[in-house]
JSON list of C-alpha atoms in Angstrom, two decimals:
[
{"chain": "A", "resi": 1, "resn": "UNK", "atom": "CA", "xyz": [-11.60, -15.64, 45.06]},
{"chain": "A", "resi": 2, "resn": "UNK", "atom": "CA", "xyz": [-11.26, -11.90, 44.59]},
{"chain": "A", "resi": 3, "resn": "UNK", "atom": "CA", "xyz": [-13.76, -9.19, 45.47]},
{"chain": "A", "resi": 4, "resn": "UNK", "atom": "CA", "xyz": [-15.43, -6.96, 42.93]},
{"chain": "A", "resi": 5, "resn": "UNK", "atom": "CA", "xyz": [-15.28, -3.32, 44.02]},
{"chain": "A", "resi": 6, "resn": "UNK", "atom": "CA", "xyz": [-17.46, -0.76, 42.25]},
{"chain": "A", "resi": 7, "resn": "UNK", "atom": "CA", "xyz": [-15.69, 2.60, 42.35]},
{"chain": "A", "resi": 8, "resn": "UNK", "atom": "CA", "xyz": [-17.89, 5.58, 41.51]},
{"chain": "A", "resi": 9, "resn": "UNK", "atom": "CA", "xyz": [-17.92, 9.30, 42.18]},
{"chain": "A", "resi": 10, "resn": "UNK", "atom": "CA", "xyz": [-21.28, 10.83, 43.01]},
{"chain": "A", "resi": 11, "resn": "UNK", "atom": "CA", "xyz": [-22.83, 14.15, 43.93]},
{"chain": "A", "resi": 12, "resn": "UNK", "atom": "CA", "xyz": [-24.16, 14.77, 47.42]},
{"chain": "A", "resi": 13, "resn": "UNK", "atom": "CA", "xyz": [-27.69, 14.32, 46.06]},
{"chain": "A", "resi": 14, "resn": "UNK", "atom": "CA", "xyz": [-26.85, 10.84, 44.77]},
{"chain": "A", "resi": 15, "resn": "UNK", "atom": "CA", "xyz": [-26.13, 11.24, 41.06]},
{"chain": "A", "resi": 16, "resn": "UNK", "atom": "CA", "xyz": [-23.14, 9.59, 39.35]},
{"chain": "A", "resi": 17, "resn": "UNK", "atom": "CA", "xyz": [-23.56, 11.56, 36.13]},
{"chain": "A", "resi": 18, "resn": "UNK", "atom": "CA", "xyz": [-25.46, 14.56, 34.85]},
{"chain": "A", "resi": 19, "resn": "UNK", "atom": "CA", "xyz": [-28.37, 14.11, 32.42]},
{"chain": "A", "resi": 20, "resn": "UNK", "atom": "CA", "xyz": [-25.99, 14.25, 29.45]},
{"chain": "A", "resi": 21, "resn": "UNK", "atom": "CA", "xyz": [-23.90, 11.39, 30.82]},
{"chain": "A", "resi": 22, "resn": "UNK", "atom": "CA", "xyz": [-20.91, 13.63, 31.59]},
{"chain": "A", "resi": 23, "resn": "UNK", "atom": "CA", "xyz": [-19.18, 14.00, 34.94]},
{"chain": "A", "resi": 24, "resn": "UNK", "atom": "CA", "xyz": [-16.69, 16.84, 34.66]},
{"chain": "A", "resi": 25, "resn": "UNK", "atom": "CA", "xyz": [-18.17, 18.22, 37.89]},
{"chain": "A", "resi": 26, "resn": "UNK", "atom": "CA", "xyz": [-16.44, 15.46, 39.87]},
{"chain": "A", "resi": 27, "resn": "UNK", "atom": "CA", "xyz": [-12.89, 16.52, 39.11]},
{"chain": "A", "resi": 28, "resn": "UNK", "atom": "CA", "xyz": [-11.41, 19.09, 41.48]},
{"chain": "A", "resi": 29, "resn": "UNK", "atom": "CA", "xyz": [-8.01, 20.36, 42.59]},
{"chain": "A", "resi": 30, "resn": "UNK", "atom": "CA", "xyz": [-7.91, 18.30, 45.80]},
{"chain": "A", "resi": 31, "resn": "UNK", "atom": "CA", "xyz": [-4.56, 16.55, 45.47]},
{"chain": "A", "resi": 32, "resn": "UNK", "atom": "CA", "xyz": [-5.08, 14.48, 48.62]},
{"chain": "A", "resi": 33, "resn": "UNK", "atom": "CA", "xyz": [-8.30, 13.04, 47.24]},
{"chain": "A", "resi": 34, "resn": "UNK", "atom": "CA", "xyz": [-6.59, 12.33, 43.93]},
{"chain": "A", "resi": 35, "resn": "UNK", "atom": "CA", "xyz": [-3.67, 10.58, 45.64]},
{"chain": "A", "resi": 36, "resn": "UNK", "atom": "CA", "xyz": [-6.15, 8.41, 47.54]},
{"chain": "A", "resi": 37, "resn": "UNK", "atom": "CA", "xyz": [-7.83, 7.52, 44.25]},
{"chain": "A", "resi": 38, "resn": "UNK", "atom": "CA", "xyz": [-4.54, 6.60, 42.58]},
{"chain": "A", "resi": 39, "resn": "UNK", "atom": "CA", "xyz": [-3.59, 4.34, 45.49]},
{"chain": "A", "resi": 40, "resn": "UNK", "atom": "CA", "xyz": [-7.03, 2.76, 45.42]},
{"chain": "A", "resi": 41, "resn": "UNK", "atom": "CA", "xyz": [-7.07, 1.87, 41.71]},
{"chain": "A", "resi": 42, "resn": "UNK", "atom": "CA", "xyz": [-3.46, 0.66, 41.97]},
{"chain": "A", "resi": 43, "resn": "UNK", "atom": "CA", "xyz": [-4.58, -2.04, 44.41]},
{"chain": "A", "resi": 44, "resn": "UNK", "atom": "CA", "xyz": [-6.34, -4.07, 41.73]},
{"chain": "A", "resi": 45, "resn": "UNK", "atom": "CA", "xyz": [-5.49, -7.10, 39.65]},
{"chain": "A", "resi": 46, "resn": "UNK", "atom": "CA", "xyz": [-8.11, -6.29, 37.00]},
{"chain": "A", "resi": 47, "resn": "UNK", "atom": "CA", "xyz": [-10.08, -3.26, 35.80]},
{"chain": "A", "resi": 48, "resn": "UNK", "atom": "CA", "xyz": [-13.50, -3.95, 34.28]},
{"chain": "A", "resi": 49, "resn": "UNK", "atom": "CA", "xyz": [-15.86, -1.59, 32.48]},
{"chain": "A", "resi": 50, "resn": "UNK", "atom": "CA", "xyz": [-18.66, -1.29, 29.95]},
{"chain": "A", "resi": 51, "resn": "UNK", "atom": "CA", "xyz": [-18.00, -0.74, 26.27]},
{"chain": "A", "resi": 52, "resn": "UNK", "atom": "CA", "xyz": [-18.52, 3.04, 26.18]},
{"chain": "A", "resi": 53, "resn": "UNK", "atom": "CA", "xyz": [-16.18, 3.62, 29.11]},
{"chain": "A", "resi": 54, "resn": "UNK", "atom": "CA", "xyz": [-13.64, 1.28, 27.54]},
{"chain": "A", "resi": 55, "resn": "UNK", "atom": "CA", "xyz": [-13.67, 3.20, 24.26]},
{"chain": "A", "resi": 56, "resn": "UNK", "atom": "CA", "xyz": [-13.08, 6.52, 26.02]},
{"chain": "A", "resi": 57, "resn": "UNK", "atom": "CA", "xyz": [-10.37, 5.15, 28.30]},
{"chain": "A", "resi": 58, "resn": "UNK", "atom": "CA", "xyz": [-8.59, 3.24, 25.52]},
{"chain": "A", "resi": 59, "resn": "UNK", "atom": "CA", "xyz": [-8.35, 6.47, 23.54]},
{"chain": "A", "resi": 60, "resn": "UNK", "atom": "CA", "xyz": [-7.04, 8.48, 26.48]},
{"chain": "A", "resi": 61, "resn": "UNK", "atom": "CA", "xyz": [-4.90, 6.54, 28.96]},
{"chain": "A", "resi": 62, "resn": "UNK", "atom": "CA", "xyz": [-2.24, 5.02, 26.65]},
{"chain": "A", "resi": 63, "resn": "UNK", "atom": "CA", "xyz": [-0.65, 8.43, 26.06]},
{"chain": "A", "resi": 64, "resn": "UNK", "atom": "CA", "xyz": [-1.68, 10.12, 29.31]},
{"chain": "A", "resi": 65, "resn": "UNK", "atom": "CA", "xyz": [0.88, 11.41, 31.82]},
{"chain": "A", "resi": 66, "resn": "UNK", "atom": "CA", "xyz": [-1.75, 11.82, 34.56]},
{"chain": "A", "resi": 67, "resn": "UNK", "atom": "CA", "xyz": [-1.08, 10.13, 37.92]},
{"chain": "A", "resi": 68, "resn": "UNK", "atom": "CA", "xyz": [-3.87, 7.62, 37.19]},
{"chain": "A", "resi": 69, "resn": "UNK", "atom": "CA", "xyz": [-2.24, 6.50, 33.94]},
{"chain": "A", "resi": 70, "resn": "UNK", "atom": "CA", "xyz": [0.24, 3.91, 35.33]},
{"chain": "A", "resi": 71, "resn": "UNK", "atom": "CA", "xyz": [-2.36, 1.77, 37.15]},
{"chain": "A", "resi": 72, "resn": "UNK", "atom": "CA", "xyz": [-4.91, 2.19, 34.36]},
{"chain": "A", "resi": 73, "resn": "UNK", "atom": "CA", "xyz": [-2.39, 1.19, 31.68]},
{"chain": "A", "resi": 74, "resn": "UNK", "atom": "CA", "xyz": [-0.37, -1.46, 33.47]},
{"chain": "A", "resi": 75, "resn": "UNK", "atom": "CA", "xyz": [-3.14, -3.47, 35.20]},
{"chain": "A", "resi": 76, "resn": "UNK", "atom": "CA", "xyz": [-5.06, -5.90, 32.93]},
{"chain": "A", "resi": 77, "resn": "UNK", "atom": "CA", "xyz": [-8.49, -4.89, 31.64]},
{"chain": "A", "resi": 78, "resn": "UNK", "atom": "CA", "xyz": [-11.75, -6.62, 30.75]},
{"chain": "A", "resi": 79, "resn": "UNK", "atom": "CA", "xyz": [-14.55, -5.00, 28.75]},
{"chain": "A", "resi": 80, "resn": "UNK", "atom": "CA", "xyz": [-18.14, -6.22, 28.79]},
{"chain": "A", "resi": 81, "resn": "UNK", "atom": "CA", "xyz": [-19.41, -6.10, 25.24]},
{"chain": "A", "resi": 82, "resn": "UNK", "atom": "CA", "xyz": [-20.93, -8.20, 22.46]},
{"chain": "A", "resi": 83, "resn": "UNK", "atom": "CA", "xyz": [-18.55, -6.54, 19.99]},
{"chain": "A", "resi": 84, "resn": "UNK", "atom": "CA", "xyz": [-15.08, -7.66, 19.00]},
{"chain": "A", "resi": 85, "resn": "UNK", "atom": "CA", "xyz": [-12.15, -5.82, 20.56]},
{"chain": "A", "resi": 86, "resn": "UNK", "atom": "CA", "xyz": [-11.05, -4.27, 17.26]},
{"chain": "A", "resi": 87, "resn": "UNK", "atom": "CA", "xyz": [-14.47, -2.67, 16.89]},
{"chain": "A", "resi": 88, "resn": "UNK", "atom": "CA", "xyz": [-14.24, -1.13, 20.36]},
{"chain": "A", "resi": 89, "resn": "UNK", "atom": "CA", "xyz": [-10.99, 0.73, 20.02]},
{"chain": "A", "resi": 90, "resn": "UNK", "atom": "CA", "xyz": [-9.01, 2.72, 17.53]},
{"chain": "A", "resi": 91, "resn": "UNK", "atom": "CA", "xyz": [-6.00, 0.59, 16.69]},
{"chain": "A", "resi": 92, "resn": "UNK", "atom": "CA", "xyz": [-4.52, 3.27, 14.41]},
{"chain": "A", "resi": 93, "resn": "UNK", "atom": "CA", "xyz": [-1.45, 4.24, 16.43]},
{"chain": "A", "resi": 94, "resn": "UNK", "atom": "CA", "xyz": [-0.61, 7.19, 14.19]},
{"chain": "A", "resi": 95, "resn": "UNK", "atom": "CA", "xyz": [-4.06, 8.70, 14.69]},
{"chain": "A", "resi": 96, "resn": "UNK", "atom": "CA", "xyz": [-3.75, 8.17, 18.44]},
{"chain": "A", "resi": 97, "resn": "UNK", "atom": "CA", "xyz": [-0.42, 9.97, 18.52]},
{"chain": "A", "resi": 98, "resn": "UNK", "atom": "CA", "xyz": [-1.85, 12.85, 16.49]},
{"chain": "A", "resi": 99, "resn": "UNK", "atom": "CA", "xyz": [-4.63, 13.23, 19.05]},
{"chain": "A", "resi": 100, "resn": "UNK", "atom": "CA", "xyz": [-2.08, 13.10, 21.87]},
{"chain": "A", "resi": 101, "resn": "UNK", "atom": "CA", "xyz": [-0.03, 15.87, 20.30]},
{"chain": "A", "resi": 102, "resn": "UNK", "atom": "CA", "xyz": [-3.11, 18.11, 20.33]},
{"chain": "A", "resi": 103, "resn": "UNK", "atom": "CA", "xyz": [-3.26, 17.67, 24.11]},
{"chain": "A", "resi": 104, "resn": "UNK", "atom": "CA", "xyz": [0.50, 17.71, 24.70]},
{"chain": "A", "resi": 105, "resn": "UNK", "atom": "CA", "xyz": [1.42, 20.05, 27.53]},
{"chain": "A", "resi": 106, "resn": "UNK", "atom": "CA", "xyz": [-1.65, 19.13, 29.60]},
{"chain": "A", "resi": 107, "resn": "UNK", "atom": "CA", "xyz": [-1.77, 15.50, 30.69]},
{"chain": "A", "resi": 108, "resn": "UNK", "atom": "CA", "xyz": [-0.99, 13.96, 27.32]},
{"chain": "A", "resi": 109, "resn": "UNK", "atom": "CA", "xyz": [2.25, 12.91, 25.70]},
{"chain": "A", "resi": 110, "resn": "UNK", "atom": "CA", "xyz": [3.04, 12.33, 22.05]},
{"chain": "A", "resi": 111, "resn": "UNK", "atom": "CA", "xyz": [4.44, 8.94, 23.07]},
{"chain": "A", "resi": 112, "resn": "UNK", "atom": "CA", "xyz": [2.85, 5.71, 24.20]},
{"chain": "A", "resi": 113, "resn": "UNK", "atom": "CA", "xyz": [3.26, 5.38, 27.97]},
{"chain": "A", "resi": 114, "resn": "UNK", "atom": "CA", "xyz": [4.42, 2.19, 29.77]},
{"chain": "A", "resi": 115, "resn": "UNK", "atom": "CA", "xyz": [1.65, -0.38, 29.59]},
{"chain": "A", "resi": 116, "resn": "UNK", "atom": "CA", "xyz": [-0.33, 1.66, 27.07]},
{"chain": "A", "resi": 117, "resn": "UNK", "atom": "CA", "xyz": [-0.35, -1.22, 24.63]},
{"chain": "A", "resi": 118, "resn": "UNK", "atom": "CA", "xyz": [-2.27, -3.38, 27.12]},
{"chain": "A", "resi": 119, "resn": "UNK", "atom": "CA", "xyz": [-5.63, -1.92, 26.04]},
{"chain": "A", "resi": 120, "resn": "UNK", "atom": "CA", "xyz": [-5.28, -3.85, 22.79]},
{"chain": "A", "resi": 121, "resn": "UNK", "atom": "CA", "xyz": [-5.00, -7.07, 24.84]},
{"chain": "A", "resi": 122, "resn": "UNK", "atom": "CA", "xyz": [-8.13, -6.54, 26.95]},
{"chain": "A", "resi": 123, "resn": "UNK", "atom": "CA", "xyz": [-10.34, -9.54, 27.61]},
{"chain": "A", "resi": 124, "resn": "UNK", "atom": "CA", "xyz": [-13.75, -9.15, 25.96]},
{"chain": "A", "resi": 125, "resn": "UNK", "atom": "CA", "xyz": [-16.47, -10.58, 28.22]},
{"chain": "A", "resi": 126, "resn": "UNK", "atom": "CA", "xyz": [-19.32, -11.24, 25.81]},
{"chain": "A", "resi": 127, "resn": "UNK", "atom": "CA", "xyz": [-21.29, -13.82, 27.74]},
{"chain": "A", "resi": 128, "resn": "UNK", "atom": "CA", "xyz": [-23.88, -13.60, 30.49]},
{"chain": "A", "resi": 129, "resn": "UNK", "atom": "CA", "xyz": [-22.91, -10.85, 32.95]},
{"chain": "A", "resi": 130, "resn": "UNK", "atom": "CA", "xyz": [-23.21, -12.93, 36.13]},
{"chain": "A", "resi": 131, "resn": "UNK", "atom": "CA", "xyz": [-21.39, -15.90, 34.59]},
{"chain": "A", "resi": 132, "resn": "UNK", "atom": "CA", "xyz": [-18.54, -13.73, 33.31]},
{"chain": "A", "resi": 133, "resn": "UNK", "atom": "CA", "xyz": [-18.19, -12.01, 36.69]},
{"chain": "A", "resi": 134, "resn": "UNK", "atom": "CA", "xyz": [-18.16, -15.39, 38.47]},
{"chain": "A", "resi": 135, "resn": "UNK", "atom": "CA", "xyz": [-15.31, -16.58, 36.24]},
{"chain": "A", "resi": 136, "resn": "UNK", "atom": "CA", "xyz": [-13.28, -13.44, 36.90]},
{"chain": "A", "resi": 137, "resn": "UNK", "atom": "CA", "xyz": [-13.90, -13.56, 40.66]},
{"chain": "A", "resi": 138, "resn": "UNK", "atom": "CA", "xyz": [-12.81, -17.20, 40.81]},
{"chain": "A", "resi": 139, "resn": "UNK", "atom": "CA", "xyz": [-9.25, -16.22, 39.91]},
{"chain": "A", "resi": 140, "resn": "UNK", "atom": "CA", "xyz": [-6.72, -15.44, 42.63]},
{"chain": "A", "resi": 141, "resn": "UNK", "atom": "CA", "xyz": [-5.27, -11.98, 43.13]},
{"chain": "A", "resi": 142, "resn": "UNK", "atom": "CA", "xyz": [-6.06, -8.50, 44.31]},
{"chain": "A", "resi": 143, "resn": "UNK", "atom": "CA", "xyz": [-9.60, -7.12, 43.93]},
{"chain": "A", "resi": 144, "resn": "UNK", "atom": "CA", "xyz": [-11.37, -6.42, 40.65]},
{"chain": "A", "resi": 145, "resn": "UNK", "atom": "CA", "xyz": [-12.24, -2.74, 40.31]},
{"chain": "A", "resi": 146, "resn": "UNK", "atom": "CA", "xyz": [-15.29, -1.91, 38.22]},
{"chain": "A", "resi": 147, "resn": "UNK", "atom": "CA", "xyz": [-15.62, 1.45, 36.50]},
{"chain": "A", "resi": 148, "resn": "UNK", "atom": "CA", "xyz": [-18.74, 2.88, 34.82]},
{"chain": "A", "resi": 149, "resn": "UNK", "atom": "CA", "xyz": [-20.60, 3.85, 32.81]},
{"chain": "A", "resi": 150, "resn": "UNK", "atom": "CA", "xyz": [-23.89, 4.17, 34.54]},
{"chain": "A", "resi": 151, "resn": "UNK", "atom": "CA", "xyz": [-25.76, 1.34, 32.77]},
{"chain": "A", "resi": 152, "resn": "UNK", "atom": "CA", "xyz": [-22.94, -1.16, 33.38]},
{"chain": "A", "resi": 153, "resn": "UNK", "atom": "CA", "xyz": [-22.67, -0.16, 37.04]},
{"chain": "A", "resi": 154, "resn": "UNK", "atom": "CA", "xyz": [-26.45, -0.39, 37.50]},
{"chain": "A", "resi": 155, "resn": "UNK", "atom": "CA", "xyz": [-26.42, -3.90, 36.05]},
{"chain": "A", "resi": 156, "resn": "UNK", "atom": "CA", "xyz": [-23.73, -5.02, 38.49]},
{"chain": "A", "resi": 157, "resn": "UNK", "atom": "CA", "xyz": [-25.72, -3.57, 41.39]},
{"chain": "A", "resi": 158, "resn": "UNK", "atom": "CA", "xyz": [-29.09, -4.95, 40.27]},
{"chain": "A", "resi": 159, "resn": "UNK", "atom": "CA", "xyz": [-27.71, -8.49, 39.98]},
{"chain": "A", "resi": 160, "resn": "UNK", "atom": "CA", "xyz": [-25.99, -8.37, 43.37]},
{"chain": "A", "resi": 161, "resn": "UNK", "atom": "CA", "xyz": [-22.49, -8.81, 41.93]},
{"chain": "A", "resi": 162, "resn": "UNK", "atom": "CA", "xyz": [-20.74, -6.05, 43.91]},
{"chain": "A", "resi": 163, "resn": "UNK", "atom": "CA", "xyz": [-18.76, -7.06, 47.02]},
{"chain": "A", "resi": 164, "resn": "UNK", "atom": "CA", "xyz": [-17.71, -3.52, 47.98]},
{"chain": "A", "resi": 165, "resn": "UNK", "atom": "CA", "xyz": [-18.82, -0.02, 47.01]},
{"chain": "A", "resi": 166, "resn": "UNK", "atom": "CA", "xyz": [-16.14, 2.68, 46.93]},
{"chain": "A", "resi": 167, "resn": "UNK", "atom": "CA", "xyz": [-18.19, 5.87, 46.65]},
{"chain": "A", "resi": 168, "resn": "UNK", "atom": "CA", "xyz": [-16.43, 9.22, 46.50]},
{"chain": "A", "resi": 169, "resn": "UNK", "atom": "CA", "xyz": [-19.03, 11.86, 47.32]},
{"chain": "A", "resi": 170, "resn": "UNK", "atom": "CA", "xyz": [-18.13, 15.21, 45.75]},
{"chain": "A", "resi": 171, "resn": "UNK", "atom": "CA", "xyz": [-19.18, 18.47, 47.43]},
{"chain": "A", "resi": 172, "resn": "UNK", "atom": "CA", "xyz": [-21.61, 19.41, 44.67]},
{"chain": "A", "resi": 173, "resn": "UNK", "atom": "CA", "xyz": [-25.38, 19.06, 44.20]},
{"chain": "A", "resi": 174, "resn": "UNK", "atom": "CA", "xyz": [-26.61, 18.51, 40.64]},
{"chain": "A", "resi": 175, "resn": "UNK", "atom": "CA", "xyz": [-30.37, 18.75, 41.18]},
{"chain": "A", "resi": 176, "resn": "UNK", "atom": "CA", "xyz": [-30.95, 16.15, 38.48]},
{"chain": "A", "resi": 177, "resn": "UNK", "atom": "CA", "xyz": [-28.88, 13.43, 36.87]},
{"chain": "A", "resi": 178, "resn": "UNK", "atom": "CA", "xyz": [-28.40, 9.68, 36.58]},
{"chain": "A", "resi": 179, "resn": "UNK", "atom": "CA", "xyz": [-28.54, 7.75, 39.87]},
{"chain": "A", "resi": 180, "resn": "UNK", "atom": "CA", "xyz": [-26.62, 4.53, 40.56]},
{"chain": "A", "resi": 181, "resn": "UNK", "atom": "CA", "xyz": [-29.21, 2.58, 42.55]},
{"chain": "A", "resi": 182, "resn": "UNK", "atom": "CA", "xyz": [-32.31, 3.17, 40.42]},
{"chain": "A", "resi": 183, "resn": "UNK", "atom": "CA", "xyz": [-32.75, -0.46, 39.31]},
{"chain": "A", "resi": 184, "resn": "UNK", "atom": "CA", "xyz": [-32.91, -2.12, 42.73]},
{"chain": "A", "resi": 185, "resn": "UNK", "atom": "CA", "xyz": [-35.81, -4.52, 43.16]},
{"chain": "A", "resi": 186, "resn": "UNK", "atom": "CA", "xyz": [-35.78, -3.88, 46.93]},
{"chain": "A", "resi": 187, "resn": "UNK", "atom": "CA", "xyz": [-33.89, -1.63, 49.37]},
{"chain": "A", "resi": 188, "resn": "UNK", "atom": "CA", "xyz": [-30.21, -2.56, 49.74]},
{"chain": "A", "resi": 189, "resn": "UNK", "atom": "CA", "xyz": [-28.73, -2.29, 53.21]},
{"chain": "A", "resi": 190, "resn": "UNK", "atom": "CA", "xyz": [-25.03, -1.49, 53.42]},
{"chain": "A", "resi": 191, "resn": "UNK", "atom": "CA", "xyz": [-22.41, -1.69, 56.15]},
{"chain": "A", "resi": 192, "resn": "UNK", "atom": "CA", "xyz": [-19.89, 1.17, 56.33]},
{"chain": "A", "resi": 193, "resn": "UNK", "atom": "CA", "xyz": [-16.33, -0.21, 56.28]},
{"chain": "A", "resi": 194, "resn": "UNK", "atom": "CA", "xyz": [-14.38, 3.05, 56.26]},
{"chain": "A", "resi": 195, "resn": "UNK", "atom": "CA", "xyz": [-14.78, 6.77, 55.64]},
{"chain": "A", "resi": 196, "resn": "UNK", "atom": "CA", "xyz": [-12.19, 9.41, 54.78]},
{"chain": "A", "resi": 197, "resn": "UNK", "atom": "CA", "xyz": [-12.78, 13.14, 54.34]},
{"chain": "A", "resi": 198, "resn": "UNK", "atom": "CA", "xyz": [-10.47, 15.26, 52.16]},
{"chain": "A", "resi": 199, "resn": "UNK", "atom": "CA", "xyz": [-9.52, 18.96, 52.46]},
{"chain": "A", "resi": 200, "resn": "UNK", "atom": "CA", "xyz": [-11.49, 19.90, 49.33]},
{"chain": "A", "resi": 201, "resn": "UNK", "atom": "CA", "xyz": [-14.74, 18.58, 50.79]},
{"chain": "A", "resi": 202, "resn": "UNK", "atom": "CA", "xyz": [-15.01, 15.16, 49.09]},
{"chain": "A", "resi": 203, "resn": "UNK", "atom": "CA", "xyz": [-15.58, 12.08, 51.24]},
{"chain": "A", "resi": 204, "resn": "UNK", "atom": "CA", "xyz": [-14.55, 8.54, 50.27]},
{"chain": "A", "resi": 205, "resn": "UNK", "atom": "CA", "xyz": [-16.86, 5.91, 51.79]},
{"chain": "A", "resi": 206, "resn": "UNK", "atom": "CA", "xyz": [-16.39, 2.16, 51.50]},
{"chain": "A", "resi": 207, "resn": "UNK", "atom": "CA", "xyz": [-19.43, -0.06, 52.02]},
{"chain": "A", "resi": 208, "resn": "UNK", "atom": "CA", "xyz": [-20.20, -3.76, 51.90]},
{"chain": "A", "resi": 209, "resn": "UNK", "atom": "CA", "xyz": [-23.68, -5.17, 51.33]},
{"chain": "A", "resi": 210, "resn": "UNK", "atom": "CA", "xyz": [-25.07, -6.00, 54.78]}
]
């Protein structure tokens, strides 16, 4: 059995996204926090996500030179969707390279990075959420790390499928936005496993359901 870890960044007032569904506010220049994040996502045997997150990541990570790119590209993926894989991603390699060239010089390359082709081999989990998660957990290996978006993460939380929460609290207050725990039927008590503060003000907190 392997644990399912939900990794999310949130504001200090509890939002994981702004009202438009964007989260550019969470990315800062704190290299220590970023290094922690890279190590964390590298310690996975599977990355899972909802369809919208998958589409954005599949368009970005294969040609990215960012420090997160190796674990995101080289570790297997599963996407939760009723659609076929071909409908979820742009399989036109030439178009992908053209987009990468536009961003070349930032964190994008004009070339496919090692493991970048793995997005086209992602497992599409189209069945019942709890049943699909149970099948994935039953396999041996390192933990499963779940990424957003918000609706997918809320569904995992509401159905009690999360074994650990890895919440990186950014030093920013949004005032309004999309919360993670808004679909709980009753209060959820958590046990703090570890906490680490970073120079830029973010704090990584790992919890287990009590």
